[in-house]
GROMACS .gro file of C-alpha atoms in nm:
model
  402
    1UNK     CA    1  -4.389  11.085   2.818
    2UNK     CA    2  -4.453  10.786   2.986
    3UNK     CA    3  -4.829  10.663   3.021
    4UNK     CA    4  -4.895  10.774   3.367
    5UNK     CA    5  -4.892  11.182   3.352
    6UNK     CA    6  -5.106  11.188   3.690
    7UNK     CA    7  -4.790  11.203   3.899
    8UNK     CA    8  -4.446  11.459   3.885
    9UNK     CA    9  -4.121  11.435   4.134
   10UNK     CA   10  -4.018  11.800   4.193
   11UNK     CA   11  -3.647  11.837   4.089
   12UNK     CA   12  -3.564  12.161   4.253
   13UNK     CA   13  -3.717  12.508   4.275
   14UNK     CA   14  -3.590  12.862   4.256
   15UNK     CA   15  -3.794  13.073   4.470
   16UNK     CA   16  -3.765  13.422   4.576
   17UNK     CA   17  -3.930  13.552   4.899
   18UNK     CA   18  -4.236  13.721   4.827
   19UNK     CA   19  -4.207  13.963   5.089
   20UNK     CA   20  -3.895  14.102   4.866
   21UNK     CA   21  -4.043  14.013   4.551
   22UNK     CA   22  -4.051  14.316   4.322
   23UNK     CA   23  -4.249  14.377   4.012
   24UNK     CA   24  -3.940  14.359   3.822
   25UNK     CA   25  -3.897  13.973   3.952
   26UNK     CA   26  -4.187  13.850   3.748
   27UNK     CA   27  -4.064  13.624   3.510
   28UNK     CA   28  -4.131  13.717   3.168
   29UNK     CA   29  -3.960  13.405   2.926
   30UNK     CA   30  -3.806  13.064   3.014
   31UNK     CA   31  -3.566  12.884   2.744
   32UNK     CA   32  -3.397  12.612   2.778
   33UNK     CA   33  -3.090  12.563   2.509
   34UNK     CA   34  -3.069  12.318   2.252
   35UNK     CA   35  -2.868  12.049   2.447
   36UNK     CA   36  -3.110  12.123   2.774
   37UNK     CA   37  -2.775  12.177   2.987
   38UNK     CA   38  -2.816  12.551   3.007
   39UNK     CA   39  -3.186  12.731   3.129
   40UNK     CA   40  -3.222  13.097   3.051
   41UNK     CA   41  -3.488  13.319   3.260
   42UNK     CA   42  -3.608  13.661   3.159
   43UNK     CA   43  -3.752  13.869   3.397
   44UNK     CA   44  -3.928  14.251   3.415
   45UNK     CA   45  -3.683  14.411   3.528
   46UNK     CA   46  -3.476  14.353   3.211
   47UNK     CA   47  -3.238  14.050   3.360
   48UNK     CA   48  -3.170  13.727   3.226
   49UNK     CA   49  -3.039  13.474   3.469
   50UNK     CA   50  -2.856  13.145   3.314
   51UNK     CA   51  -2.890  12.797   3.491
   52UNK     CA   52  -2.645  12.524   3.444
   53UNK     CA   53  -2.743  12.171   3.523
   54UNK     CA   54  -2.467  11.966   3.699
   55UNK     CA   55  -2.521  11.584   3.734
   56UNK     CA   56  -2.405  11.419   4.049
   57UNK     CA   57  -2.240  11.069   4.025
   58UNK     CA   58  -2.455  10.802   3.970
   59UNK     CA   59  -2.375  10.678   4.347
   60UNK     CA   60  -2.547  10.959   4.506
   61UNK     CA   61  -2.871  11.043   4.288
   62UNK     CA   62  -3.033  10.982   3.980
   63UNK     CA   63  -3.122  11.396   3.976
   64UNK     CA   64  -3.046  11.643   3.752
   65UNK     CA   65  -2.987  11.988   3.901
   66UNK     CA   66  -2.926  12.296   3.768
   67UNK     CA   67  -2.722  12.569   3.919
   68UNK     CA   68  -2.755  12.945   3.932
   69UNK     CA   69  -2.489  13.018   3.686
   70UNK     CA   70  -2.489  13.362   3.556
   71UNK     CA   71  -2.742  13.703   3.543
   72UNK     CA   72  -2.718  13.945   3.309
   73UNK     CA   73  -2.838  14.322   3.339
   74UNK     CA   74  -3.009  14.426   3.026
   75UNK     CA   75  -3.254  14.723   2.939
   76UNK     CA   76  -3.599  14.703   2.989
   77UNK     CA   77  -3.813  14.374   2.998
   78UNK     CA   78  -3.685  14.072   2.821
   79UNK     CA   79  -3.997  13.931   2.708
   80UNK     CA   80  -3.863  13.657   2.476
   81UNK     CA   81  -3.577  13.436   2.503
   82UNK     CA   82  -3.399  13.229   2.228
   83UNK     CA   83  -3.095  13.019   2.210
   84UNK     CA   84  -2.894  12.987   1.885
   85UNK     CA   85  -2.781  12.689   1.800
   86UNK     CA   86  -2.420  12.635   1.903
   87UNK     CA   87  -2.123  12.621   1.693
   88UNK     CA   88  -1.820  12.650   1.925
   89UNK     CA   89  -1.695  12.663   2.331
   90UNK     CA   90  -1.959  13.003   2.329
   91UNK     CA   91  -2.304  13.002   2.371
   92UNK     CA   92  -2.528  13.287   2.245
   93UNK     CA   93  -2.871  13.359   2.341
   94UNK     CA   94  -3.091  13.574   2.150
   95UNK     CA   95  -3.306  13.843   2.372
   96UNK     CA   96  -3.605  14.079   2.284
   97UNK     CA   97  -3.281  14.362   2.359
   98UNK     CA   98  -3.038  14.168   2.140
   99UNK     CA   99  -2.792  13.896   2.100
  100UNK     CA  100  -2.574  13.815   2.357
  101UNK     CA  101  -2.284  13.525   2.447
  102UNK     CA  102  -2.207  13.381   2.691
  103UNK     CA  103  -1.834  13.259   2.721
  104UNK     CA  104  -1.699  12.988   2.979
  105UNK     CA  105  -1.329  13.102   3.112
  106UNK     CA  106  -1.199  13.477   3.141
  107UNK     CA  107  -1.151  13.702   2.916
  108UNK     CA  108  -0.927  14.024   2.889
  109UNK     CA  109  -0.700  13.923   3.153
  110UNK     CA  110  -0.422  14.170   3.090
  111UNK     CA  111  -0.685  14.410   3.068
  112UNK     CA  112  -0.821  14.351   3.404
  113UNK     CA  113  -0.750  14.402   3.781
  114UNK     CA  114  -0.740  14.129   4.059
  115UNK     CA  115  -1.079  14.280   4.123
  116UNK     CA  116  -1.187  14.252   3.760
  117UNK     CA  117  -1.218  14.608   3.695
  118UNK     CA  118  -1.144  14.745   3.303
  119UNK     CA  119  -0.761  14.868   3.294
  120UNK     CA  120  -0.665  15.210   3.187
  121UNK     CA  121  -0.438  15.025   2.852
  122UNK     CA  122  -0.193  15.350   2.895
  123UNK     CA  123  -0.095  15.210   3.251
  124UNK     CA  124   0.008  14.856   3.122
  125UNK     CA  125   0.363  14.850   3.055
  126UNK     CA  126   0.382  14.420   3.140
  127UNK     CA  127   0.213  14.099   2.957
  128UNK     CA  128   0.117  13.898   3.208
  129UNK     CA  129   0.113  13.525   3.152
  130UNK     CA  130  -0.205  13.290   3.278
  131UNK     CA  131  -0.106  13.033   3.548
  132UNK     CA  132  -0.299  12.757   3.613
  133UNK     CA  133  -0.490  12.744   3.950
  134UNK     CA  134  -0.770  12.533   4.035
  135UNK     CA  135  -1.107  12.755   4.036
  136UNK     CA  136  -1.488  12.771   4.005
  137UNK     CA  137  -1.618  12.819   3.627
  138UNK     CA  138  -1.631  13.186   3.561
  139UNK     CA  139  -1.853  13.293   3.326
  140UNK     CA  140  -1.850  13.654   3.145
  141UNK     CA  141  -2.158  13.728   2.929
  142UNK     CA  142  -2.127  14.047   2.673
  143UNK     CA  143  -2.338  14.160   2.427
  144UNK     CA  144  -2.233  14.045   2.074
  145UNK     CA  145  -2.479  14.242   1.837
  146UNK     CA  146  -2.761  14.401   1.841
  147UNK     CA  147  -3.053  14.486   1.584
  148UNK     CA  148  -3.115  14.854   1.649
  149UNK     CA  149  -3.463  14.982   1.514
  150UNK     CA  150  -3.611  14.656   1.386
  151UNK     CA  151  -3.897  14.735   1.547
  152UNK     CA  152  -4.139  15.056   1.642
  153UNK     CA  153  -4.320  14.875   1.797
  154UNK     CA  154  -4.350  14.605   2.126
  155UNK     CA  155  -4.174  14.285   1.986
  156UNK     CA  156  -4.447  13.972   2.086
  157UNK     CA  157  -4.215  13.706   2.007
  158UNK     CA  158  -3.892  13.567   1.838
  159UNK     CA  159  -3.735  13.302   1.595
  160UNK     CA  160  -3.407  13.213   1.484
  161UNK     CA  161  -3.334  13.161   1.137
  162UNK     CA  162  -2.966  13.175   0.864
  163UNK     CA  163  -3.083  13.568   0.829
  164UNK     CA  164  -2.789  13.782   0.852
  165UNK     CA  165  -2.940  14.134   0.869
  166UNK     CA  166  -3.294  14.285   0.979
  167UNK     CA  167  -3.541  14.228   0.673
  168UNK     CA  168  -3.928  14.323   0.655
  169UNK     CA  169  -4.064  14.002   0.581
  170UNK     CA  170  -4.422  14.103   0.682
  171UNK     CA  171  -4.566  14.449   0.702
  172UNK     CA  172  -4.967  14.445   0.801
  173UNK     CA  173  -4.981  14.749   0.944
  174UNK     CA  174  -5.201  15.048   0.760
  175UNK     CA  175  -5.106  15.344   0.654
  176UNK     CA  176  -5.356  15.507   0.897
  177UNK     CA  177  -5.327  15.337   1.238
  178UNK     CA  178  -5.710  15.430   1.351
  179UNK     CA  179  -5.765  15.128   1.073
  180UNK     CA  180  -5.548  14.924   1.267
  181UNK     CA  181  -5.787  14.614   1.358
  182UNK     CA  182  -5.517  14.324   1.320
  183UNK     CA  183  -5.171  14.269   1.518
  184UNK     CA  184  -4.927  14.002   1.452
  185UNK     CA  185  -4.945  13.857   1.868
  186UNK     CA  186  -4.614  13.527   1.771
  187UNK     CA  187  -4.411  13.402   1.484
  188UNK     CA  188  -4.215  13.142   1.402
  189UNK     CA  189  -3.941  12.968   1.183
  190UNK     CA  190  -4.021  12.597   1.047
  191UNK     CA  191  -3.772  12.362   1.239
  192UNK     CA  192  -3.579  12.173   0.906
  193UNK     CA  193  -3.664  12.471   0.622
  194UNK     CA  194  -3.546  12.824   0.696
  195UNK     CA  195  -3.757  12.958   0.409
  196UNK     CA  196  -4.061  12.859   0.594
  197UNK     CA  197  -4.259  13.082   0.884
  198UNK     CA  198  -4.611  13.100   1.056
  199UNK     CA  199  -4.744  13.396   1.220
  200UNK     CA  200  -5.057  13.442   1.391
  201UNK     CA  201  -5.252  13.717   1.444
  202UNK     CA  202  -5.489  13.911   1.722
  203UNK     CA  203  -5.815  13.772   1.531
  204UNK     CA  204  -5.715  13.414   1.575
  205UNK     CA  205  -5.602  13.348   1.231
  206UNK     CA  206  -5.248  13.166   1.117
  207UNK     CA  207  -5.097  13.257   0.814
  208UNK     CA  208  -4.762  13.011   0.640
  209UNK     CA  209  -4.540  13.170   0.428
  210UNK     CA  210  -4.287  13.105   0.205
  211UNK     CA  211  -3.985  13.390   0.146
  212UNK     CA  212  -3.906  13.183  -0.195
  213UNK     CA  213  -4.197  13.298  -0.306
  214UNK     CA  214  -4.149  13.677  -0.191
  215UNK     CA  215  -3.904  13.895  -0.049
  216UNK     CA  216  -4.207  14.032   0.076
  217UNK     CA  217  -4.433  13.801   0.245
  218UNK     CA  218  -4.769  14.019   0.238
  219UNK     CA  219  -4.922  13.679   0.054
  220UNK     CA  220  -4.959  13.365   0.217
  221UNK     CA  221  -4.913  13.025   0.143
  222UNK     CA  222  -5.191  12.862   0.359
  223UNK     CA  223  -5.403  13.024   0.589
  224UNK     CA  224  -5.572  12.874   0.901
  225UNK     CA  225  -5.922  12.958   1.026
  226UNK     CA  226  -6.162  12.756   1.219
  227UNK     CA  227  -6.510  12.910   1.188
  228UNK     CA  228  -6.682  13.091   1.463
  229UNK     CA  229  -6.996  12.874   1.579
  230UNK     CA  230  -7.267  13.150   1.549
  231UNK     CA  231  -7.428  13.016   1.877
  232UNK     CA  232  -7.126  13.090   2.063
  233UNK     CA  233  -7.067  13.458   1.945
  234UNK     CA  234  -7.040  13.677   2.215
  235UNK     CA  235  -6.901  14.007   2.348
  236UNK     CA  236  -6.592  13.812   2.413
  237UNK     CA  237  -6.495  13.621   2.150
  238UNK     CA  238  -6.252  13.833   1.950
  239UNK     CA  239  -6.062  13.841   2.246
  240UNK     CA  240  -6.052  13.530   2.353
  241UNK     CA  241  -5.994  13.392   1.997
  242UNK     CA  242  -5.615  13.563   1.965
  243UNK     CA  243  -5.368  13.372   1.968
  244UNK     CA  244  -5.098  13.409   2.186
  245UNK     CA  245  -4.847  13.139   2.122
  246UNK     CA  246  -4.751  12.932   1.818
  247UNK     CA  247  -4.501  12.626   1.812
  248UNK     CA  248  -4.441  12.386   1.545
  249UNK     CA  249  -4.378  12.067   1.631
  250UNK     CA  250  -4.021  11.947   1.637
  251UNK     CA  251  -4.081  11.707   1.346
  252UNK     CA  252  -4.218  12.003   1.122
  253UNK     CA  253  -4.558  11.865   1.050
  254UNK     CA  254  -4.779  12.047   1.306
  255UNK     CA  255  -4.843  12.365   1.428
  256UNK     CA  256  -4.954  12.444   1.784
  257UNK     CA  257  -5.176  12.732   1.884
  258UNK     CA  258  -5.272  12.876   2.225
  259UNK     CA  259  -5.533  13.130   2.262
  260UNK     CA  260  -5.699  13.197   2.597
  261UNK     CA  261  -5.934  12.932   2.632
  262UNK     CA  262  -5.769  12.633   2.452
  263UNK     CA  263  -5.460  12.442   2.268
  264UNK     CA  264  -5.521  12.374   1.961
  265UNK     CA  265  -5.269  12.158   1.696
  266UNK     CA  266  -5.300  12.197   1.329
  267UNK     CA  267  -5.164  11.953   1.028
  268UNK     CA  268  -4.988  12.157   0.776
  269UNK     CA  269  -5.229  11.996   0.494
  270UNK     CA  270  -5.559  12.107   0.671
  271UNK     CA  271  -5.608  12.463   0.654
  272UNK     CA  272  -6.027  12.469   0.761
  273UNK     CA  273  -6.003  12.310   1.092
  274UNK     CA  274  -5.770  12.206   1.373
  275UNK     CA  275  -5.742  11.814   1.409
  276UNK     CA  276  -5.690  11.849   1.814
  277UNK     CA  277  -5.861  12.091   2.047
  278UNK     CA  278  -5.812  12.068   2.429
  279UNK     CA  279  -5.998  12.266   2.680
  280UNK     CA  280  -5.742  12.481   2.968
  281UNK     CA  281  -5.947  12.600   3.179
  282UNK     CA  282  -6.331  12.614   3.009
  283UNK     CA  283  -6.478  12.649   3.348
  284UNK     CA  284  -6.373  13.031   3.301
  285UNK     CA  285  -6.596  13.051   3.068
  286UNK     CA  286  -6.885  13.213   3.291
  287UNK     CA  287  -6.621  13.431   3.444
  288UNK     CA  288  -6.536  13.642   3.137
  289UNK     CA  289  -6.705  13.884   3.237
  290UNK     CA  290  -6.496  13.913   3.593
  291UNK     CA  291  -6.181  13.914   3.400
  292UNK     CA  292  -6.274  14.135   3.134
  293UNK     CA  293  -6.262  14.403   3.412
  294UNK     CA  294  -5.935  14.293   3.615
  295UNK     CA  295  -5.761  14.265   3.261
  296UNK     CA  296  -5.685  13.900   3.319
  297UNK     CA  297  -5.862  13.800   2.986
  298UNK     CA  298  -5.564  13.981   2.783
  299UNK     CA  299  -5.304  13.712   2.957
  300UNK     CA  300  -5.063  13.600   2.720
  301UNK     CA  301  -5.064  13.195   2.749
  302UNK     CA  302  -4.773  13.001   2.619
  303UNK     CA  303  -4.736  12.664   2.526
  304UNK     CA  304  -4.442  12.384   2.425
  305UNK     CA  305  -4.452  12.029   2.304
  306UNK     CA  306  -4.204  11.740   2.495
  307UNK     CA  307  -3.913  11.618   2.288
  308UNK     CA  308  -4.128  11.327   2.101
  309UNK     CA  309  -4.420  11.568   2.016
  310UNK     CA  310  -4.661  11.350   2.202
  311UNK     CA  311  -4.754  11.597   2.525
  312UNK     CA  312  -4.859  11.912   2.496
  313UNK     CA  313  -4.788  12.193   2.846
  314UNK     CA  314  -4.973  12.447   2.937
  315UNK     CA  315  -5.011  12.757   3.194
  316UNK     CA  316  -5.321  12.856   3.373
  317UNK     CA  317  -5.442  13.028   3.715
  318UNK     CA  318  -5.390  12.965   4.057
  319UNK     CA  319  -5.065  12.862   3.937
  320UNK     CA  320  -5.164  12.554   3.799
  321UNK     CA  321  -5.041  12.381   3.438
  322UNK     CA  322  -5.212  12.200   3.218
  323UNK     CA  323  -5.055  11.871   3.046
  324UNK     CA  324  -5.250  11.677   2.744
  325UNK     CA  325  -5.151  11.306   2.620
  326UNK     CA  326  -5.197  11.313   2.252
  327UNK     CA  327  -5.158  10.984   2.230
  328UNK     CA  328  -5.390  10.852   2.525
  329UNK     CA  329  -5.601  11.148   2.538
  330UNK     CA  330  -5.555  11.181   2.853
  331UNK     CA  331  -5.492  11.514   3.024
  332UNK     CA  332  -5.376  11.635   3.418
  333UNK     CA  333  -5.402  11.962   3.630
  334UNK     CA  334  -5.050  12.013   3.825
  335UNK     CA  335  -4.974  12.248   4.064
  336UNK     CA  336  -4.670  12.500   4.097
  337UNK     CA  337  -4.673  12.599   4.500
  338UNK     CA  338  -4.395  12.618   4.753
  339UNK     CA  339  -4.594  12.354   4.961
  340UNK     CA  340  -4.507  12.152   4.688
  341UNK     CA  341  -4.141  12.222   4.636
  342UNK     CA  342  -3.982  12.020   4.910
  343UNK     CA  343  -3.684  11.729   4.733
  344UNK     CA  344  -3.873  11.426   4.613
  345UNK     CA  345  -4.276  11.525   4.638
  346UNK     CA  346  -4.512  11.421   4.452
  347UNK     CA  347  -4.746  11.648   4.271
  348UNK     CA  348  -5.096  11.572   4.326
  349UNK     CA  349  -5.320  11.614   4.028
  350UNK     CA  350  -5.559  11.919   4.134
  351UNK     CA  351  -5.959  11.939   4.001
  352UNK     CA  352  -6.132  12.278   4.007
  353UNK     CA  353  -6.524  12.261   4.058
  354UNK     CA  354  -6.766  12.437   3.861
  355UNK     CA  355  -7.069  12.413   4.097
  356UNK     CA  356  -7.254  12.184   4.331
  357UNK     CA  357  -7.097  11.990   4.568
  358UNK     CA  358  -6.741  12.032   4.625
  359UNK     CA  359  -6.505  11.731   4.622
  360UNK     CA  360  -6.211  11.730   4.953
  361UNK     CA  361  -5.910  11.750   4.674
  362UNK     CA  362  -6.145  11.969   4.473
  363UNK     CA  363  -6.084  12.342   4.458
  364UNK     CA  364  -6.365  12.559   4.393
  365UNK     CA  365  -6.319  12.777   4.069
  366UNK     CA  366  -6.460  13.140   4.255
  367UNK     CA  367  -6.157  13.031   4.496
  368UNK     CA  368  -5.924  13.055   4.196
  369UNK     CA  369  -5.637  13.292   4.271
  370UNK     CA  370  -5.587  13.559   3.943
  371UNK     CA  371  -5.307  13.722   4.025
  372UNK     CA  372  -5.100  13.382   4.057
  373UNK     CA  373  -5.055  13.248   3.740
  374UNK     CA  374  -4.858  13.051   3.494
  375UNK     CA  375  -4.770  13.216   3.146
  376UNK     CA  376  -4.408  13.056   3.048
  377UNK     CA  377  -4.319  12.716   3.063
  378UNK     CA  378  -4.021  12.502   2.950
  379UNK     CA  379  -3.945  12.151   2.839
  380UNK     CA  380  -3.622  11.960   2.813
  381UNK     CA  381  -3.567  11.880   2.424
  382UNK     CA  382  -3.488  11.533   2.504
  383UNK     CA  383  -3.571  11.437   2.866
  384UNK     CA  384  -3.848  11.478   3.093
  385UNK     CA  385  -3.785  11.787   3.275
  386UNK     CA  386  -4.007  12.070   3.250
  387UNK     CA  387  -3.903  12.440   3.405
  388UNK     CA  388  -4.261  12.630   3.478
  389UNK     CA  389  -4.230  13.029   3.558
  390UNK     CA  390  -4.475  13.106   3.841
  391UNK     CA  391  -4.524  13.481   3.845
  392UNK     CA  392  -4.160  13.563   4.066
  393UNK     CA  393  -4.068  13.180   4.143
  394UNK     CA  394  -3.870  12.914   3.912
  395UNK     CA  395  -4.018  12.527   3.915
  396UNK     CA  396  -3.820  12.254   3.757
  397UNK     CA  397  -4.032  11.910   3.771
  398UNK     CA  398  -3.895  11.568   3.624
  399UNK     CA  399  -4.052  11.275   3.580
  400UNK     CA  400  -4.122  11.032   3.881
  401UNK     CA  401  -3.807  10.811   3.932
  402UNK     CA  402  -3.849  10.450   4.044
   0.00000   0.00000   0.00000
């Protein structure tokens, strides 16, 4: 990232009229692929819709776009979204309802109509050869396997690894669930070693394990706990002390955690305390209370690094996000608003006051808006172009260009 985060160029938006806007529109997971051409969303309502970026020519603009390019219809909510890594013309994504490719060109076609419908195979008497005819890209997505029964259970979050088959790698749950007081909330695969994992858990623990060591990982390797300050124990603070997301860093040596309050990054070789902590949104603090009772405290925050490692994004209320410069220290509040989603603008950093006098460009935090709020964010694995899911709407910010 470059020094100055203060400032973002919208790059397009994807926005769906709220007056149509369903519950099964809320966007649920936002991926992009491992190249960053291709941007998967997964919504409520069990869809995933594929975006496509498409580069104009140098002559017109400097801006990356990306085009609706496919939506796929699959049961129930996707609430994770994964792309493997690709090995031919196909590419397959990886969905909390199973894996699925998605194949450029058409398939089937002597088994199809001009209108694309399946043919009955006892009616076709004739092969019919493919002539060449200039086209748009059609794109047919079918589901390529799926892992029936993995789970009993609501499945939190997703990693791909060179497993072939469903395996119980972890099993924490007791024999009687009324002794249930733990829940694994995110997992996920080391970056460069397959045998490796993290997982964290509802009570704000991490746990790295090692499957060389076990088929069955019920052991750890390392464990990571920072310790409660007794001063700050309240009726809270389990809650707010799960952790929702995990990430390690792209270069293997970190892991990041999100829990509701704050980002925290861990070295691999310190197990007793995080070496970064940075605040979201700790002027919620005194409003726990508040969103205790509309629910809002159970949010599930995610959070990804940029391609280098060395800025860390972030989701939070009103639908603003949160970005923090490792390196400079230096952090910004950006928001994710149709006013702000017109070609070429220039998002204003945003403050929230706590009390006392209220700055002009200052919003007041009992103005905060709740139910607008971002949970899922994306970054490009090698550029500067972030994709942040707000509630029903799609933003895609790059950096500012010169």
């Amino acid at each position: 990232m470059e020094e100055d985060i203060d400032t973002r160029k919208i790059n397009n938006s994807f926005l769906r009229d709220h007056s149509y806007a369903t519950e099964a529109d809320i966007n649920l997971s936002v991926e992009f692929n491992h190249t960053g051409e291709l941007l998967a969303t997964g919504d409520k309502g069990g869809r995933v819709v594929i975006f496509q970026r498409s580069r104009r020519s140098k002559n017109q603009s400097h801006e990356p776009e990306f085009d609706y390019l496919k939506s796929l219809e699959i049961e129930e909510k996707i609430n994770k979204i994964r792309w493997l890594p690709q090995q031919n013309a196909a590419y397959f994504l990886l969905s909390t309802n199973g894996t699925w490719s998605v194949i450029r060109g058409q398939k089937g076609y002597n088994l199809k109509d001009e209108e694309g419908r399946l043919r009955d195979p006892a009616t076709i008497t004739t092969l019919r050869v493919p002539v060449l005819r200039p086209m748009d890209l059609m794109v047919e997505a079918t589901p390529r396997r799926v892992f029936a029964n993995a789970h009993t259970y609501h499945i939190n979050s997703i990693s791909v690894t060179a497993t072939m088959k469903p395996t119980y790698i972890v099993d924490i749950k007791p024999a009687n669930m009324e002794e249930l007081t733990e829940v694994i909330t995110a997992a996920e695969f080391h970056p460069h070693h397959c045998n490796t994992f993290v997982y964290s858990s509802s009570k704000g623990t991490i746990r790295l394990c090692d499957m060389r060591a076990s088929a069955l990982c019920d052991r750890h390797t390392k464990f990571f706990e920072e310790p409660e300050d007794p001063s700050n124990r309240s009726f809270f603070s389990e809650i707010i002390s799960s952790i929702s997301d995990v990430k390690f860093s792209h270069s293997g040596r970190y892991i990041m955690t999100r829990d509701y309050l704050t980002v925290k990054v861990w070295d691999l070789n310190m197990e007793n305390r995080p070496i970064e902590t940075y605040q979201v949104h700790d002027y919620l603090r005194s409003k726990l209370c508040s969103l205790y009772e509309n629910d809002c405290i159970f949010d599930k925050f995610e959070c990804v690094w940029n391609g280098s490692d060395s800025v860390i994004m972030t989701g939070s209320y009103n639908n603003f996000f949160r970005m923090f410069d490792r390196n400079t220290k230096r952090d910004v509040t950006l928001e994710a608003s149709r006013e702000n989603s017109k070609p070429r603008a220039i998002l204003k950093p945003r403050k929230v006051c706590v009390g006392g006098k209220r700055r002009k460009d200052e919003i007041s935090v009992d103005s905060l808006d709740f139910s607008k709020k971002i949970l899922h964010t994306a970054w490009h694995p090698s550029e500067n172009i972030i994709a942040v899911a707000a509630t029903n709407n799609l933003y895609i910010f790059q950096d500012k260009v010169n």
